[in-house]
Coordinates of C-alpha atoms in Angstrom, one line a residue:
M111 CA 19.1 -3.7 -16.1
P112 CA 19.2 -7.2 -14.8
N113 CA 21.9 -9.5 -16.1
L114 CA 19.7 -12.0 -17.9
I115 CA 20.2 -15.2 -19.7
F116 CA 18.0 -14.7 -22.8
Y117 CA 17.1 -17.7 -24.9
Q118 CA 16.4 -15.3 -27.7
K119 CA 14.8 -17.2 -30.6
I120 CA 12.3 -15.8 -33.0
K121 CA 10.0 -18.3 -34.7
I122 CA 9.2 -17.8 -38.3
N123 CA 5.6 -18.6 -39.3
K124 CA 4.9 -18.3 -43.1
G125 CA 7.7 -15.8 -43.5
E126 CA 6.6 -13.6 -40.6
Y127 CA 8.5 -13.1 -37.4
V128 CA 6.5 -14.2 -34.3
K129 CA 7.4 -13.4 -30.7
L130 CA 7.9 -16.3 -28.4
N131 CA 5.5 -16.7 -25.4
I132 CA 6.7 -16.0 -21.9
F133 CA 4.7 -16.9 -18.8
S134 CA 5.3 -16.1 -15.2
A135 CA 3.1 -16.2 -12.0
A136 CA 3.3 -15.1 -8.4
Q137 CA 1.1 -15.8 -5.4
P138 CA -0.7 -12.8 -3.8
S139 CA 0.7 -13.7 -0.4
G140 CA 2.1 -10.3 0.5
I141 CA 4.1 -7.4 -0.8
P142 CA 7.1 -8.6 -2.8
T143 CA 10.6 -8.2 -1.4
L144 CA 13.7 -6.6 -2.8
G145 CA 14.8 -10.1 -3.7
N146 CA 11.6 -10.7 -5.7
Y147 CA 12.1 -7.4 -7.5
I148 CA 15.8 -8.1 -8.4
G149 CA 15.3 -11.8 -9.1
T150 CA 12.1 -11.7 -11.1
I151 CA 9.8 -8.7 -11.3
R152 CA 12.3 -6.2 -12.6
S153 CA 13.1 -8.4 -15.6
W154 CA 9.5 -8.6 -16.7
N155 CA 9.7 -5.1 -18.1
A156 CA 12.6 -6.2 -20.4
F157 CA 10.7 -9.4 -21.3
Q158 CA 7.6 -7.6 -22.5
K159 CA 9.6 -5.8 -25.1
N160 CA 10.9 -9.0 -26.6
Y161 CA 8.3 -11.6 -25.9
N162 CA 4.5 -12.1 -25.9
S163 CA 4.3 -11.7 -22.1
I164 CA 1.7 -13.3 -20.0
Y165 CA 1.7 -12.6 -16.2
C166 CA -0.6 -14.4 -13.8
I167 CA -1.6 -13.6 -10.2
A168 CA -1.8 -17.1 -8.8
D169 CA -4.6 -16.9 -6.3
L170 CA -5.5 -20.6 -6.7
H171 CA -2.0 -21.6 -5.7
A172 CA -2.3 -19.3 -2.7
I173 CA -5.2 -21.3 -1.2
T174 CA -3.0 -24.3 -0.5
K175 CA -2.6 -22.3 2.7
R176 CA -5.7 -21.0 4.5
Q177 CA -6.4 -17.4 3.4
N178 CA -8.4 -14.7 4.9
P179 CA -11.2 -14.3 2.3
K180 CA -11.3 -10.5 2.9
L181 CA -7.6 -10.2 2.3
L182 CA -7.2 -12.4 -0.8
L183 CA -8.6 -9.9 -3.3
K184 CA -6.8 -7.0 -1.5
N185 CA -3.5 -8.8 -1.7
S186 CA -4.1 -9.6 -5.4
L187 CA -4.8 -5.9 -6.2
D188 CA -1.7 -5.0 -4.1
L189 CA 0.4 -7.3 -6.2
L190 CA -1.1 -6.0 -9.5
S191 CA -0.3 -2.4 -8.3
I192 CA 3.3 -3.5 -7.7
Y193 CA 3.6 -5.0 -11.2
L194 CA 2.3 -1.7 -12.7
S195 CA 4.6 0.3 -10.5
C196 CA 7.5 -1.7 -11.9
D197 CA 6.5 -0.7 -15.4
I198 CA 4.7 -3.8 -16.5
D199 CA 2.4 -2.3 -19.2
P200 CA -1.1 -4.0 -19.4
K201 CA -1.4 -2.7 -23.0
I202 CA 1.6 -4.8 -24.0
S203 CA 1.5 -7.7 -21.5
T204 CA -1.4 -9.9 -20.5
I205 CA -2.0 -9.6 -16.7
F206 CA -4.8 -11.6 -15.1
M207 CA -6.0 -13.6 -12.1
Q208 CA -5.6 -17.4 -12.2
S209 CA -9.1 -18.0 -10.8
H210 CA -10.7 -15.9 -13.5
R211 CA -9.8 -18.5 -16.1
P212 CA -11.5 -21.9 -15.5
E213 CA -9.3 -23.5 -18.1
H214 CA -6.4 -23.8 -15.6
T215 CA -8.3 -26.2 -13.3
Q216 CA -9.8 -28.1 -16.2
L217 CA -6.4 -28.7 -17.8
S218 CA -4.9 -29.5 -14.4
W219 CA -7.3 -32.4 -14.0
M220 CA -6.6 -33.8 -17.4
L221 CA -2.8 -33.5 -16.9
S222 CA -3.1 -35.2 -13.5
C223 CA -4.1 -38.3 -15.5
Y224 CA -0.8 -38.2 -17.3
T225 CA 1.4 -37.6 -14.2
Y226 CA 2.6 -40.3 -11.9
F227 CA 2.4 -40.4 -8.1
G228 CA 6.1 -41.0 -7.7
E229 CA 6.9 -37.9 -9.8
L230 CA 5.0 -35.6 -7.4
K231 CA 6.3 -37.4 -4.3
R232 CA 9.9 -36.5 -5.4
M233 CA 9.2 -32.8 -5.5
V234 CA 11.7 -31.1 -3.1
Q235 CA 9.4 -28.2 -2.3
F236 CA 6.6 -30.6 -1.3
K237 CA 9.0 -32.5 1.0
E238 CA 10.1 -29.3 2.7
K239 CA 6.7 -27.9 3.2
S240 CA 5.2 -31.1 4.4
K241 CA 8.1 -32.0 6.7
N242 CA 6.6 -30.5 9.9
N243 CA 2.9 -30.8 9.0
K244 CA 0.9 -33.9 9.5
N245 CA -2.2 -32.7 7.8
I246 CA -1.1 -32.2 4.2
N247 CA -3.8 -31.2 1.7
I248 CA -4.0 -32.6 -1.7
G249 CA -3.7 -29.2 -3.2
L250 CA -0.2 -28.8 -2.0
F251 CA 0.7 -32.3 -3.3
S252 CA -0.7 -31.6 -6.7
Y253 CA 0.5 -28.0 -6.9
P254 CA 3.1 -28.9 -9.6
I255 CA 0.4 -30.2 -11.9
L256 CA -1.6 -26.9 -11.6
M257 CA 1.7 -25.1 -12.3
A258 CA 2.3 -27.2 -15.4
S259 CA -1.2 -26.4 -16.5
D260 CA -0.6 -22.6 -16.0
I261 CA 2.5 -22.9 -18.2
L262 CA 1.3 -25.2 -20.9
L263 CA -2.1 -23.6 -21.3
Y264 CA -0.5 -20.5 -22.9
Q265 CA 1.8 -22.4 -25.3
T266 CA 4.7 -21.1 -23.3
H267 CA 8.3 -21.1 -24.7
K268 CA 10.1 -19.5 -21.8
V269 CA 9.4 -19.3 -18.0
P270 CA 11.3 -16.7 -15.9
A271 CA 11.7 -18.1 -12.4
G272 CA 14.1 -18.8 -9.6
L273 CA 16.2 -21.9 -9.4
D274 CA 13.9 -23.1 -6.6
Q275 CA 11.3 -23.6 -9.3
A276 CA 13.5 -25.5 -11.7
Q277 CA 12.2 -29.0 -10.6
H278 CA 8.6 -27.9 -11.2
I279 CA 9.4 -26.6 -14.6
E280 CA 11.2 -29.8 -15.5
L281 CA 8.1 -31.7 -14.6
S282 CA 6.1 -29.4 -16.9
K283 CA 8.4 -30.2 -19.7
L284 CA 8.1 -33.9 -19.0
I285 CA 4.3 -33.8 -19.0
A286 CA 4.3 -31.8 -22.2
K287 CA 6.6 -34.3 -23.9
R288 CA 4.7 -37.3 -22.6
F289 CA 1.3 -36.0 -23.8
N290 CA 2.7 -35.0 -27.2
K291 CA 4.2 -38.5 -27.6
I292 CA 1.1 -40.4 -26.5
Y293 CA -1.0 -38.5 -29.1
N294 CA 1.7 -38.2 -31.7
S295 CA 1.2 -34.4 -31.7
N296 CA 2.8 -31.1 -31.0
I297 CA -0.2 -29.8 -28.9
F298 CA 2.1 -28.4 -26.2
N299 CA 5.2 -26.2 -26.6
V300 CA 7.9 -27.6 -24.4
P301 CA 8.9 -24.7 -22.0
E302 CA 12.4 -23.7 -21.0
L303 CA 13.5 -21.9 -17.8
I304 CA 14.9 -18.4 -18.0
I305 CA 17.0 -17.5 -14.9
T306 CA 18.9 -14.4 -13.8
Q307 CA 22.5 -15.0 -13.1
S308 CA 23.8 -13.5 -9.8
G309 CA 20.4 -11.9 -9.0
S310 CA 18.5 -15.2 -8.8
R311 CA 19.2 -15.6 -5.1
I312 CA 19.2 -12.4 -2.9
M313 CA 19.8 -13.7 0.6
A314 CA 18.3 -12.8 4.0
L315 CA 20.0 -9.7 5.5
S316 CA 20.5 -11.1 9.0
N317 CA 21.1 -14.7 7.9
P318 CA 22.7 -14.6 4.5
K319 CA 22.9 -18.4 4.2
K320 CA 19.2 -18.6 3.4
K321 CA 17.1 -16.9 0.7
M322 CA 15.4 -13.6 1.3
S323 CA 11.7 -14.4 1.8
K324 CA 8.6 -12.3 2.6
S325 CA 7.3 -15.2 4.8
D326 CA 10.4 -15.0 7.0
K327 CA 9.3 -14.6 10.7
N328 CA 12.3 -12.3 11.2
K329 CA 11.2 -9.0 9.5
N330 CA 14.8 -7.8 9.6
N331 CA 15.8 -10.5 7.1
F332 CA 13.9 -8.9 4.1
I333 CA 13.2 -5.6 2.6
S334 CA 9.6 -5.2 1.4
L335 CA 9.0 -2.9 -1.6
L336 CA 6.7 -0.9 0.6
D337 CA 9.0 -0.6 3.6
S338 CA 9.5 2.9 5.0
E339 CA 12.8 4.7 4.5
E340 CA 13.6 4.4 8.2
S341 CA 13.0 0.7 8.1
I342 CA 15.2 0.1 5.1
I343 CA 18.0 2.1 6.6
R344 CA 17.8 0.2 9.9
K345 CA 17.6 -3.2 8.2
I346 CA 20.6 -2.6 5.9
K347 CA 22.7 -1.0 8.8
N348 CA 22.0 -4.2 10.8
A349 CA 22.7 -6.6 8.0
Q350 CA 25.3 -9.3 8.8
T351 CA 28.9 -8.7 7.8
D352 CA 31.8 -10.3 9.6
S353 CA 34.6 -9.5 12.1
D354 CA 37.6 -9.4 9.8
Q355 CA 40.2 -6.9 10.8
P356 CA 41.0 -5.0 8.7
P357 CA 37.6 -5.2 6.9
V358 CA 37.8 -7.0 3.5
I359 CA 35.1 -6.2 1.0
K360 CA 35.3 -9.2 -1.3
Y361 CA 32.7 -11.5 -2.9
D362 CA 33.0 -15.0 -1.3
V363 CA 29.7 -16.6 -0.5
I364 CA 31.3 -19.3 1.6
K365 CA 33.6 -17.2 3.8
K366 CA 31.9 -13.9 3.6
P367 CA 28.2 -14.5 2.9
G368 CA 27.0 -11.2 4.3
I369 CA 29.4 -9.0 2.4
S370 CA 28.7 -11.1 -0.8
N371 CA 25.0 -10.5 -0.4
L372 CA 25.4 -6.7 -0.1
L373 CA 27.7 -6.7 -3.1
C374 CA 25.2 -8.7 -5.1
I375 CA 22.4 -6.3 -4.3
L376 CA 24.5 -3.3 -5.3
S377 CA 25.7 -5.0 -8.5
E378 CA 22.2 -5.9 -9.6
L379 CA 20.8 -2.4 -8.9
T380 CA 23.7 -0.4 -10.3
G381 CA 24.7 -2.6 -13.2
K382 CA 28.3 -2.6 -12.0
N383 CA 30.1 -6.0 -12.0
I384 CA 31.4 -7.5 -8.7
I385 CA 35.1 -7.0 -9.6
E386 CA 34.5 -3.3 -10.2
L387 CA 32.7 -3.0 -6.9
E388 CA 35.5 -4.9 -5.0
T389 CA 38.1 -2.5 -6.5
Y390 CA 36.0 0.6 -5.5
F391 CA 35.6 -0.7 -1.9
S392 CA 39.1 -2.1 -1.5
N393 CA 40.2 0.4 1.1
K394 CA 36.8 1.2 2.6
L395 CA 34.9 0.1 5.7
Y396 CA 31.8 -2.1 5.9
R397 CA 29.9 1.0 6.9
D398 CA 30.8 2.6 3.5
L399 CA 29.4 -0.4 1.7
K400 CA 26.2 -0.4 3.7
L401 CA 25.7 3.4 3.1
E402 CA 26.1 2.8 -0.6
V403 CA 23.6 -0.1 -0.6
I404 CA 21.1 2.1 1.4
H405 CA 21.4 5.0 -1.1
T406 CA 20.9 2.6 -4.1
V407 CA 18.1 0.6 -2.6
L408 CA 16.2 3.8 -1.6
E409 CA 16.7 5.3 -5.0
H410 CA 14.9 2.3 -6.6
I411 CA 12.2 1.7 -4.0
K412 CA 11.1 5.3 -3.7
K413 CA 10.3 5.4 -7.4
I414 CA 8.3 2.2 -7.1
Q415 CA 6.4 3.5 -4.0
K416 CA 5.5 6.8 -5.6
K417 CA 3.8 5.0 -8.5
Y418 CA 2.3 2.4 -6.3
F419 CA 0.4 4.7 -4.0
S420 CA -1.0 6.6 -7.0
I421 CA -2.1 3.4 -8.8
R422 CA -3.4 1.5 -5.7
S423 CA -6.0 4.1 -5.0
K424 CA -7.7 3.5 -8.4
E425 CA -9.4 0.2 -7.6
K426 CA -11.9 0.4 -10.5
Y427 CA -9.0 0.8 -12.9
L428 CA -7.2 -2.2 -11.4
I429 CA -10.3 -4.4 -11.8
E430 CA -10.7 -3.3 -15.4
I431 CA -7.1 -4.4 -16.1
L432 CA -7.7 -7.8 -14.7
Q433 CA -10.9 -8.2 -16.7
S434 CA -9.2 -7.1 -19.9
G435 CA -6.3 -9.5 -19.2
S436 CA -8.6 -12.4 -18.5
E437 CA -10.3 -11.9 -21.9
K438 CA -6.9 -11.8 -23.7
A439 CA -5.8 -14.9 -21.8
K440 CA -9.1 -16.7 -22.7
K441 CA -8.3 -16.7 -26.4
I442 CA -5.1 -18.7 -26.0
A443 CA -6.4 -20.9 -23.1
N444 CA -9.5 -21.9 -25.0
N445 CA -7.6 -22.8 -28.1
T446 CA -5.1 -25.0 -26.2
L447 CA -7.8 -26.7 -24.1
S448 CA -9.9 -27.5 -27.2
K449 CA -6.9 -29.2 -28.8
V450 CA -6.2 -31.2 -25.6
K451 CA -9.9 -32.3 -25.3
N452 CA -10.0 -33.3 -29.0
A453 CA -6.8 -35.4 -28.6
I454 CA -8.2 -37.2 -25.6
G455 CA -11.6 -37.7 -27.0
L456 CA -13.5 -35.2 -24.9
H457 CA -15.4 -33.6 -27.7
S458 CA -17.6 -30.7 -26.9

């Protein structure tokens, strides 16, 4: 199991225990990587047992880049199938498509009136994505407001995400506090970030100084959850190590980033701590480490793929899950939006 930081609090409402709400979303922009699985998706199974879990396929966020209309739904169903293959249970968790709930864009407009230009301009991700592009669309600029709406709409207490999303979640907190203060209310819960510890940043295999990403132009830098066995073996065998003689298998992200990345992957998937792995590999070769990583990664990915190809063929079933999830999400979303509109004076 992932090594998680749980902010485990149970609210008591009129003497009854109430699960806290947890919300997470991912864009349908391709099959998730091993890094996505370790850093986020794998933990969702644990969360759904302890929280009221709401998971969103963020297709509206995806269109900040031009999408092939024929592929957008396919990619969304692919992603849903991955979730189900990783044991996210639609009977326990709420899983839905962002575009199926109009409350997201309605709340986004309202919250944009309580967000300042300078706050959005300071977003690091916007700066990075717009750096080499002269024609920046407003959707990319206002992306963090829609993200805040996604989170706040469901009275979210906890948001599992990578450290790269921390600034966006801080903005969500700021907007929630600002709105509550202006209207002297507690309309929005103020969300908190949940991060994994060592698993939050699985690095690129050939360039372990940058994060593993499915959008990487170098396909050897990432392992897709649907990669073939041959591809996985080749990518891990070719993963960067170093030229130390004799070889030293030690966790040191500065001096030995490649070795550290392989140890991190192995630690996360086996549950063994880094020190234990360093001891085990103390007199072994880099080849031995890579073979162990290959064996462990294949063991996990083969299980996911077996479930995936069975589930993905049942398209009607997948559509029904999204429709059911949308109806469950509607109840919470409508309630929050109604409170916001009443506070502002937009009475229906």
